[in-house]
Short mmCIF file of C-alpha atoms in Angstrom, two decimals:
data_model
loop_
_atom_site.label_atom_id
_atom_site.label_comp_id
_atom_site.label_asym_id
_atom_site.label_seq_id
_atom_site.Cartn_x
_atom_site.Cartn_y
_atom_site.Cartn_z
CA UNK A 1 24.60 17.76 28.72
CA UNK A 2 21.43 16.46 29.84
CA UNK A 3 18.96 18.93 31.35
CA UNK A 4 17.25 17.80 34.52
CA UNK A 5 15.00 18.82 37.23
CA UNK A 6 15.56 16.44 40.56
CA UNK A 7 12.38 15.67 43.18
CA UNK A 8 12.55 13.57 45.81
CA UNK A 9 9.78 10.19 45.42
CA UNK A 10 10.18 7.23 43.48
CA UNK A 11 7.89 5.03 41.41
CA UNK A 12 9.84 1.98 40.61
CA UNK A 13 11.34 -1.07 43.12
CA UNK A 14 15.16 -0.92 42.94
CA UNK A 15 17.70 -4.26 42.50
CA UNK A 16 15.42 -6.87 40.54
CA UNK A 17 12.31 -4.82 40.22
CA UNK A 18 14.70 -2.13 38.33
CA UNK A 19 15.95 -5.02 36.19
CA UNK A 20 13.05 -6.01 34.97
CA UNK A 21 12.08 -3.08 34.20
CA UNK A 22 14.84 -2.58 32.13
CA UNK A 23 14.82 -5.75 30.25
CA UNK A 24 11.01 -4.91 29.10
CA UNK A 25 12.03 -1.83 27.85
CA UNK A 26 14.46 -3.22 25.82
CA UNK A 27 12.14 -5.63 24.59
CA UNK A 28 9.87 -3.10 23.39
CA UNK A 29 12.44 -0.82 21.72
CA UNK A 30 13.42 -4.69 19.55
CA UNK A 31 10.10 -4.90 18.85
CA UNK A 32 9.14 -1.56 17.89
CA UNK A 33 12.90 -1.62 15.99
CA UNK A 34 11.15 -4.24 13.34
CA UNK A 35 8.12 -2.75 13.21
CA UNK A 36 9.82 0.93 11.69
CA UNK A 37 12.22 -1.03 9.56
CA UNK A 38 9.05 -2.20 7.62
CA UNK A 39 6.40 0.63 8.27
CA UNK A 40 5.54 2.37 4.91
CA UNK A 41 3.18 5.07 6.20
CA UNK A 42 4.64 7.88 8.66
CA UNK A 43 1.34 8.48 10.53
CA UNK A 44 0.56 4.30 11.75
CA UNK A 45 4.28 4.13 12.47
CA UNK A 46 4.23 7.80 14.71
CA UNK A 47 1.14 6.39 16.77
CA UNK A 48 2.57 3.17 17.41
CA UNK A 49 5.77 4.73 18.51
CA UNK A 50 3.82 6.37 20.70
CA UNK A 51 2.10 3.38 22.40
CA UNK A 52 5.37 1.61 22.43
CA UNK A 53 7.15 4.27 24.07
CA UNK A 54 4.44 5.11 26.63
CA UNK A 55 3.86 1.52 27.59
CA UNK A 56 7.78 1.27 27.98
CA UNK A 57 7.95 4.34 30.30
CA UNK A 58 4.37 2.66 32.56
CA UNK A 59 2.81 5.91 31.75
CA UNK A 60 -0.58 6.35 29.65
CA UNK A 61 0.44 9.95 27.99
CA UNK A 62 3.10 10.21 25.14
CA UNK A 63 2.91 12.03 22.12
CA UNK A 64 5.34 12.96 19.59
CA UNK A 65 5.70 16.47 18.22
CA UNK A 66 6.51 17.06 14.84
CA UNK A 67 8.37 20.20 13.89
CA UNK A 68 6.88 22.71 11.40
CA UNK A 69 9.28 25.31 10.25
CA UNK A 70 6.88 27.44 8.51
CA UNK A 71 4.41 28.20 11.27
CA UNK A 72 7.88 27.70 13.82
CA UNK A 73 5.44 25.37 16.04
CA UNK A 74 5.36 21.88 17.32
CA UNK A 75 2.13 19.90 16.25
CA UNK A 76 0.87 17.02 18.30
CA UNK A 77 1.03 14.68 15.18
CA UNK A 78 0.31 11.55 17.21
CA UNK A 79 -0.17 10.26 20.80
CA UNK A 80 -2.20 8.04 23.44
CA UNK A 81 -4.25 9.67 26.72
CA UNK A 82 -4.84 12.25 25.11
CA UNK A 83 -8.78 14.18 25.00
CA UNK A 84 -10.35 14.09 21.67
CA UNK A 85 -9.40 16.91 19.39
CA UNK A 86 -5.63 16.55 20.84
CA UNK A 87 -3.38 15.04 18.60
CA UNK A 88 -3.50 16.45 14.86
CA UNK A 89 -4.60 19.87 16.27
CA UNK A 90 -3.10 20.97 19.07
CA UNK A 91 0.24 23.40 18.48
CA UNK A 92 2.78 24.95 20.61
CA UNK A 93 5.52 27.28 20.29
CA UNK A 94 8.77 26.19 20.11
CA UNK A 95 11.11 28.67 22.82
CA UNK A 96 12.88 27.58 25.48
CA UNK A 97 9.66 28.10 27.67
CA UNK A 98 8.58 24.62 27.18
CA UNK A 99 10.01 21.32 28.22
CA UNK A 100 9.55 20.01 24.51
CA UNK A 101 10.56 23.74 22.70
CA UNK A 102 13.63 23.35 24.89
CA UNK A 103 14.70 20.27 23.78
CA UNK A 104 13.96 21.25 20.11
CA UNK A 105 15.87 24.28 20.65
CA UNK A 106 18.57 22.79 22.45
CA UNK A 107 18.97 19.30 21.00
CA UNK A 108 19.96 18.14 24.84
CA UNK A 109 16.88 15.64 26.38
CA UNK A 110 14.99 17.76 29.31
CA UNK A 111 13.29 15.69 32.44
CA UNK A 112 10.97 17.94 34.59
CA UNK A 113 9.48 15.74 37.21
CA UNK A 114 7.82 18.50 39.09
CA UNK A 115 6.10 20.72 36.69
CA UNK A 116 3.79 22.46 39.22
CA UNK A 117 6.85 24.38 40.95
CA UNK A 118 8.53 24.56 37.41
CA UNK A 119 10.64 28.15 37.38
CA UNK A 120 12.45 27.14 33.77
CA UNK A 121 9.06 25.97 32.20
CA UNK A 122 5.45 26.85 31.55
CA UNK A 123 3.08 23.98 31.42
CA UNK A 124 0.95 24.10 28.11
CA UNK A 125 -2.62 24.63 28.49
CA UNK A 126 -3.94 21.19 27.62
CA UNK A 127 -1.24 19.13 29.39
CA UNK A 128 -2.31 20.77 32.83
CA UNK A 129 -6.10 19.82 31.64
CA UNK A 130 -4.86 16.57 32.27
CA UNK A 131 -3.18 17.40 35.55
CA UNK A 132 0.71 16.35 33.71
CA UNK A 133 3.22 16.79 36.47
CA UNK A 134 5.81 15.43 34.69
CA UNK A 135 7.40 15.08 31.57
CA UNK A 136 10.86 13.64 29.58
CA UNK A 137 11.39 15.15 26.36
CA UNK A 138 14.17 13.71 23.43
CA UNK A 139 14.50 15.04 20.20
CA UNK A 140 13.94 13.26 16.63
CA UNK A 141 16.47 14.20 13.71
CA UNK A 142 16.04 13.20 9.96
CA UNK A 143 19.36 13.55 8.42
CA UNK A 144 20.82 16.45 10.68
CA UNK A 145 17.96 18.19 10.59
CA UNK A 146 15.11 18.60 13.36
CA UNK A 147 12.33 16.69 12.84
CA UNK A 148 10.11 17.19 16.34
CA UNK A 149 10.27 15.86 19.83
CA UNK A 150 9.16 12.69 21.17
CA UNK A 151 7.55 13.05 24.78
CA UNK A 152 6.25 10.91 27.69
CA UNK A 153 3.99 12.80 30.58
CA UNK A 154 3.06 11.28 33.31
CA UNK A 155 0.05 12.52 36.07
CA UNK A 156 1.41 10.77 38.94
CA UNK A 157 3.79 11.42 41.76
CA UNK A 158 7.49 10.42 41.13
CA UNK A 159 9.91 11.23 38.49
CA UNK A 160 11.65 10.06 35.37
CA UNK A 161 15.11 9.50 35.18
CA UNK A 162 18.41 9.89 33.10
CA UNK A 163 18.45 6.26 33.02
CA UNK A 164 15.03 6.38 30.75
CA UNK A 165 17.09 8.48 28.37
CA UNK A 166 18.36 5.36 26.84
CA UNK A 167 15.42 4.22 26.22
CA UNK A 168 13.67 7.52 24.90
CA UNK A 169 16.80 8.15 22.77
CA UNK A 170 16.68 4.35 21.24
CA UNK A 171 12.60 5.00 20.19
CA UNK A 172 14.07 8.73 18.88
CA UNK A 173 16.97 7.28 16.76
CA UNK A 174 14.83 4.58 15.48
CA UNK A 175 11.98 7.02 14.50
CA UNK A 176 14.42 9.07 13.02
CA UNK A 177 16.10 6.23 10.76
CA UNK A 178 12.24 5.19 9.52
CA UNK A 179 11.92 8.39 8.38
CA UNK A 180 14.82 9.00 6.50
CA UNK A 181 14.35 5.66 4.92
CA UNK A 182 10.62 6.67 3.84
CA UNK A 183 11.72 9.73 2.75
CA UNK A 184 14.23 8.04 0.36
CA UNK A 185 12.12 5.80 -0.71
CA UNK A 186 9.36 8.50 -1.38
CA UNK A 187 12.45 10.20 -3.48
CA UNK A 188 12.99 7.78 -5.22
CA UNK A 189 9.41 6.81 -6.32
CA UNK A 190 8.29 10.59 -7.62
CA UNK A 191 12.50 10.28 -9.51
CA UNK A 192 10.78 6.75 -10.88
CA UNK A 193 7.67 7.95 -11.92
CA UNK A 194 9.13 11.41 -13.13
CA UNK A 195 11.63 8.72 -15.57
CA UNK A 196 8.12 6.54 -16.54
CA UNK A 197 6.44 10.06 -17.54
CA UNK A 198 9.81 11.36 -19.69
CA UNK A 199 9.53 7.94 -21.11
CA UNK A 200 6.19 7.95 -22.37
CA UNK A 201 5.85 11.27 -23.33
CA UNK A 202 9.51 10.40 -25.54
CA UNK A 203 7.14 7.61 -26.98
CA UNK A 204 4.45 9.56 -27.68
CA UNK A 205 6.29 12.13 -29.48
CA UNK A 206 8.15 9.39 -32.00
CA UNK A 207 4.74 7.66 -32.50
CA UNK A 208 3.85 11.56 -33.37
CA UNK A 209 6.59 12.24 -35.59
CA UNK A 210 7.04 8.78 -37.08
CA UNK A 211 3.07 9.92 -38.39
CA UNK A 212 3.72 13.04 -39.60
CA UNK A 213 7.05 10.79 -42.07
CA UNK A 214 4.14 8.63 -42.73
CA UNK A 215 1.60 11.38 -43.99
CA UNK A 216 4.51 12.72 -46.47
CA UNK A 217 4.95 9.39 -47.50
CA UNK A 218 1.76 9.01 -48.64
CA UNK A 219 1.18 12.53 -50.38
CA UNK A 220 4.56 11.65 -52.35
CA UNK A 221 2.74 8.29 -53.61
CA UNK A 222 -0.23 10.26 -55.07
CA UNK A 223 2.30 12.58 -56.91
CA UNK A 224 4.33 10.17 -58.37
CA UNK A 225 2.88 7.99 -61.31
CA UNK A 226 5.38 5.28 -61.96
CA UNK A 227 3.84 1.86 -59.64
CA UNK A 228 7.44 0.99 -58.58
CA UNK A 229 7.77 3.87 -56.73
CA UNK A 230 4.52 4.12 -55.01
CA UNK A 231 4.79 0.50 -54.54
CA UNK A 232 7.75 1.62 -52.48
CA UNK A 233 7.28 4.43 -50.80
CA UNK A 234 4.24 2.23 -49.51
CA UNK A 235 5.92 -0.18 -48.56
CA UNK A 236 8.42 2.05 -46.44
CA UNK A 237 5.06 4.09 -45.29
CA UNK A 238 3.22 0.36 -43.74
CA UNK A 239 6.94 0.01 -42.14
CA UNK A 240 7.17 3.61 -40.56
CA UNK A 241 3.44 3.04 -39.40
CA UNK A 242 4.39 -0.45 -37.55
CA UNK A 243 6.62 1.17 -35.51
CA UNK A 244 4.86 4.03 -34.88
CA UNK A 245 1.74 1.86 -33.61
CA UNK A 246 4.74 0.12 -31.41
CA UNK A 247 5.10 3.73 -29.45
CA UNK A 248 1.90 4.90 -29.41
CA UNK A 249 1.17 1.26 -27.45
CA UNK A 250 4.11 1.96 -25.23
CA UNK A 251 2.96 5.43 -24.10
CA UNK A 252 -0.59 4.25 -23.48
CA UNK A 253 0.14 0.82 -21.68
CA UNK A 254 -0.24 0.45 -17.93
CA UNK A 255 3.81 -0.34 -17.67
CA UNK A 256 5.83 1.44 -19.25
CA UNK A 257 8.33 0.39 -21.55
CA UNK A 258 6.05 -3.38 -22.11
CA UNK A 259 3.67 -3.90 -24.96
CA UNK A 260 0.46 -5.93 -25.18
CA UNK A 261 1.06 -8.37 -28.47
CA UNK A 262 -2.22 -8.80 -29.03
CA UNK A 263 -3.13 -4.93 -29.09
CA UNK A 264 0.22 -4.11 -31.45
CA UNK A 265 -0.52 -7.20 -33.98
CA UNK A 266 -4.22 -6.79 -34.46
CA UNK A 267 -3.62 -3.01 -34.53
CA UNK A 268 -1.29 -3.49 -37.30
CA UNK A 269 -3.39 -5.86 -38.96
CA UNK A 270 -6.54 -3.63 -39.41
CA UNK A 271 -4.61 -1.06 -40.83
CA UNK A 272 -2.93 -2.78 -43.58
CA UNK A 273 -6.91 -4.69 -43.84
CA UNK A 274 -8.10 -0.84 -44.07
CA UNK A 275 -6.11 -0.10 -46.89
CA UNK A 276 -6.87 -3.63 -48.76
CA UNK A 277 -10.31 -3.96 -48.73
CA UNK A 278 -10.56 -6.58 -50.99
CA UNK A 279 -8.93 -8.29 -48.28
CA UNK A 280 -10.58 -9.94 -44.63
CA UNK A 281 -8.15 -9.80 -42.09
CA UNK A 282 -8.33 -12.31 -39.43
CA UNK A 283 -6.54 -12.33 -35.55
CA UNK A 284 -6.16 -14.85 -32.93
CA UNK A 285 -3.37 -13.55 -30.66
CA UNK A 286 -1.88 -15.02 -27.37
CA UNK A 287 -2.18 -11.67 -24.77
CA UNK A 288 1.35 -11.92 -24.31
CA UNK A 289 3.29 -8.37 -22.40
CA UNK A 290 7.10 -7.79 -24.22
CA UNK A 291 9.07 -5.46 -23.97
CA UNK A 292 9.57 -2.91 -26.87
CA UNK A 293 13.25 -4.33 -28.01
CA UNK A 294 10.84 -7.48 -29.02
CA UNK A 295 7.89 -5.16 -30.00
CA UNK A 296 9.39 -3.47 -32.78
CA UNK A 297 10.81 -5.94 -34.76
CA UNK A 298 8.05 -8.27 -34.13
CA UNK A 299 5.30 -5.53 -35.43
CA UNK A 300 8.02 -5.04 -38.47
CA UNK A 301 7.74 -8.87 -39.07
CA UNK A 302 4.13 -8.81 -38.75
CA UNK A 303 3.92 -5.95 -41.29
CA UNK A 304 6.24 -7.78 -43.74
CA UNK A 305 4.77 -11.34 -43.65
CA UNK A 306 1.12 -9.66 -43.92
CA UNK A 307 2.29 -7.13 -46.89
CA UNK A 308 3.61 -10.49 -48.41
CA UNK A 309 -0.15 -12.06 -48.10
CA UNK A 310 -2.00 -8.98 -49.43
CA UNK A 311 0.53 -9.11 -52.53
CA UNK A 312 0.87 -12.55 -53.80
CA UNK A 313 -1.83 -14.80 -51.90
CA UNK A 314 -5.15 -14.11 -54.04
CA UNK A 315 -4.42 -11.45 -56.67
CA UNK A 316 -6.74 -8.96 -57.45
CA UNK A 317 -9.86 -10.49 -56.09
CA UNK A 318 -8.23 -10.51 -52.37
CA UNK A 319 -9.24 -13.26 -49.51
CA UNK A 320 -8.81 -14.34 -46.13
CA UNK A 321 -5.29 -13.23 -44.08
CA UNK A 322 -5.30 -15.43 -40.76
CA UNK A 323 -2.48 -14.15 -38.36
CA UNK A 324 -2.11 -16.10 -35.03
CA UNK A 325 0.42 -15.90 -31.96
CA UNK A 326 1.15 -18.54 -29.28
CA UNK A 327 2.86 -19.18 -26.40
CA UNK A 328 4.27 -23.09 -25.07
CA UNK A 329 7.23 -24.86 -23.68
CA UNK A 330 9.25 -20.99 -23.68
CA UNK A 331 8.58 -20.07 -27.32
CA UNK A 332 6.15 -17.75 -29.04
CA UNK A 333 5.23 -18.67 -33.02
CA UNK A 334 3.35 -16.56 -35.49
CA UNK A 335 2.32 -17.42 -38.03
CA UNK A 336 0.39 -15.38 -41.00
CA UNK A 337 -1.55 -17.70 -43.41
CA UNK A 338 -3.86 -17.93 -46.42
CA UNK A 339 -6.22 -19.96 -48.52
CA UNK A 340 -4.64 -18.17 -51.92
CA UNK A 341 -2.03 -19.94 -54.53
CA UNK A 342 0.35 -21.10 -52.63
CA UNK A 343 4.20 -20.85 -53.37
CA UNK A 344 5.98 -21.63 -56.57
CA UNK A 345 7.50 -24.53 -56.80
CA UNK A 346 11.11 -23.56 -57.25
CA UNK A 347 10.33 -21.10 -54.15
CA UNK A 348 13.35 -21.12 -51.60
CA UNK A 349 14.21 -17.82 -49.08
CA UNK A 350 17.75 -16.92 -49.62
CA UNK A 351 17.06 -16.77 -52.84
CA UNK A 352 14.20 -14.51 -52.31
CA UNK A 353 15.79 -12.80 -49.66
CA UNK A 354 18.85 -11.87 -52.35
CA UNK A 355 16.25 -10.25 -54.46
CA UNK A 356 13.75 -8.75 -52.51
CA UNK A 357 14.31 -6.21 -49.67
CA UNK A 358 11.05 -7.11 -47.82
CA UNK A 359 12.61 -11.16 -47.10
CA UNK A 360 16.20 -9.56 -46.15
CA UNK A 361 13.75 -7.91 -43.66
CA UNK A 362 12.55 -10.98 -42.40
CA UNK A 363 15.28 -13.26 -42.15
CA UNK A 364 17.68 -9.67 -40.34
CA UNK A 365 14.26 -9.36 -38.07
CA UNK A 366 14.10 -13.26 -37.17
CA UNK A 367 18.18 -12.97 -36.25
CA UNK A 368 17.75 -10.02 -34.39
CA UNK A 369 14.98 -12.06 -32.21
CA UNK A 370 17.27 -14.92 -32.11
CA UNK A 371 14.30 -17.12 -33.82
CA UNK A 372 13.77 -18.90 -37.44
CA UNK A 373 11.23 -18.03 -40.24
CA UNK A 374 9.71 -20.76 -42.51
CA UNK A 375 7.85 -19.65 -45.30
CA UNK A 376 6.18 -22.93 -46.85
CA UNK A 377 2.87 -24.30 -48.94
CA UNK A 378 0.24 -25.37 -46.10
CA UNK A 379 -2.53 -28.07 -46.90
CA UNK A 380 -4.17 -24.74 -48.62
CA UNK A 381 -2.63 -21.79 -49.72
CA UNK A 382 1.03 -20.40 -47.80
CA UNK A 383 1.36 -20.52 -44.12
CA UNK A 384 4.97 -18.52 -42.61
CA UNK A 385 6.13 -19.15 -39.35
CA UNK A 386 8.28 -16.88 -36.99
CA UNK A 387 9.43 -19.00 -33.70
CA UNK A 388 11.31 -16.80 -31.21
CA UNK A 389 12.74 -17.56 -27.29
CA UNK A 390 9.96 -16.03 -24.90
CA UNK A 391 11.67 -12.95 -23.38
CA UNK A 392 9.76 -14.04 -20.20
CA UNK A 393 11.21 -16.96 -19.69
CA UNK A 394 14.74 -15.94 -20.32
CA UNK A 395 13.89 -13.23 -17.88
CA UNK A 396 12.29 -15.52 -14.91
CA UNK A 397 15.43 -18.10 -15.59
CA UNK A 398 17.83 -14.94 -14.83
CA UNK A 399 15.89 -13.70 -12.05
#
């Protein structure tokens, strides 16, 4: 049903004049079509409905109406012709006393083309400040719901007619659909940034607890006299710590889930240089962003290969620990080196790894990165060398 008021009077030619007419509206719905299938913002993509629409309809008033439950009023959100002060503060109730409250009420589209001698309608206040006579009215639903009321007014003689209802519904129905699409999308970026702050905050609390193992750790070494086992339980302590320094960079990093290499690997190397002070620590690392499935065992490795240094490079009277990190041709190498004594001569890494725990680490951690290790005597002292794929690569190739 389609509510209507008839007058006599006309305002557009009939055979080609009407077809033209036509045509350029449905030009302008096509264009205005695109322009709400990418609009982001409600508010730019309301007021350029509005201009559309009016300029469709040859009339210089039209203003949509959004729909506020609370208050139970219709809000002139955005519009053209309008007086200053109009649109963004001007309400009006929402009963069947009003062309637009009707058609909100209703759901059916309402033309009055003679609102002077109206007996169903009042005229609002500040539409017969600007002398409306008449008006066309469709409503705008969001997913079944009512949303508000898109409206064209006009000052002059003649009327609207059903025929525009095509034309007002197809600007309604695509308003409608922008909405609902920005409202998903809207939905779905608070559910996205609600998962980024359950994932930090699930970082934060490992790096937390993985401390707190850390700090027993270390009051068990300074109870226990026998050197094996604080060797030990320090060496499980500097591993506990690497990966705790993995989270704590994953909860404070700008993207979530992605680690700075440079921050993680100089951050684990001046803390194993804190508690060697006979020891000078030095980093040159590639600002390279992983992810933390390469994080973690690469601060592991880093931990490990540095531990190694500290140990057997320069005995008690300690040196220089140079680690370094590049990126080229879709690999990254690190590589920890030193100035000390360099590797015995029989030295070979299964047959180290067989023996000690901290090279099983190394070689398992290098596997698990899909890379080799190469522990060898450099021109002075012991260089090793970790070269692994770069995740970014793989990942731009797959995209």
């Amino acid at each position: 049903m389609t509510v209507i008021e008839q007058s006599p009077g006309g305002d557009r030619p009939p055979g080609a004049g009407e077809l033209e007419y036509r045509l350029r509206q449905q030009s302008i719905l096509a264009d205005f079509g695109i322009e709400a299938l990418r609009a982001r913002d409600l508010q730019p993509m309301l007021q350029r409905a509005t201009e559309l629409c009016g300029e469709g309809m040859r009339s210089k008033y039209c203003k949509f109406l959004e729909y506020r439950p609370e208050q139970n009023t219709l809000l002139v959100r955005a519009g053209i012709g309008w007086a200053p002060g109009v649109v963004g503060s001007t309400e009006m109730r929402t009963d069947l006393g009003s062309p637009a409250g009707f058609a909100l009420e209703t759901g059916l589209p309402v033309i009055s083309n003679h609102l002077e001698n109206e007996q169903r309608f009042r005229t609002p206040e500040f539409m017969a400040q600007h002398n409306i006579r008449r008006a066309i009215n469709v409503l705008v639903e969001t997913s079944g719901k009512r949303f508000g009321v898109l409206e064209v007014d006009s000052p002059d003689e003649g009327k609207f007619e059903p025929a525009d209802f095509a034309f007002m519904q197809g600007f309604a129905n695509l308003i409608g659909v922008a909405i609902e699409r920005q409202q998903a999308e809207q939905r779905l970026s608070e559910a996205m940034e609600h998962q980024e702050l359950l994932t930090r905050e699930a970082s934060h609390r490992v790096k937390n607890s993985l401390a707190l193992v850390s700090a027993m750790l270390n009051l068990q070494m300074q109870e226990d006299d026998d050197p094996r086992i604080r060797r030990l339980l320090g060496d499980a302590q500097a591993r506990i710590t690497a990966i705790a320094q993995t989270h704590d960079q994953l909860w404070r990093g700008d993207q979530v889930g992605i680690v700075a290499l440079n921050d993680l690997v100089c951050g684990i190397a001046t803390g194993l240089g804190e508690q060697s002070l006979t020891h000078r620590i030095d980093c040159d690392i590639e600002a390279i962003l992983i992810s933390a499935d390469v994080a973690i065992p690469m601060g592991l490795l880093v931990t490990e290969l540095v531990t190694n240094a500290i140990k057997y490079a320069y005995g008690d009277d300690g040196g220089v620990i140079l680690v370094t990190v590049r990126s080229a041709d879709g690999r990254i190498v690190l590589t920890v080196s030193d100035e000390g004594d360099g590797l015995p001569a029989d030295f070979d890494l299964k047959t180290a790894s067989r023996k000690s725990l901290g090279m099983r680490m190394i070689g398992s951690l290098a596997r698990q990165l899909r890379g080799t290790v190469t522990i060898e005597n450099a021109e002075l002292g012991t260089c090793a060398t970790l070269d692994v794929p770069d995740p970014r690569v793989e990942e731009a190739s797959a995209s």
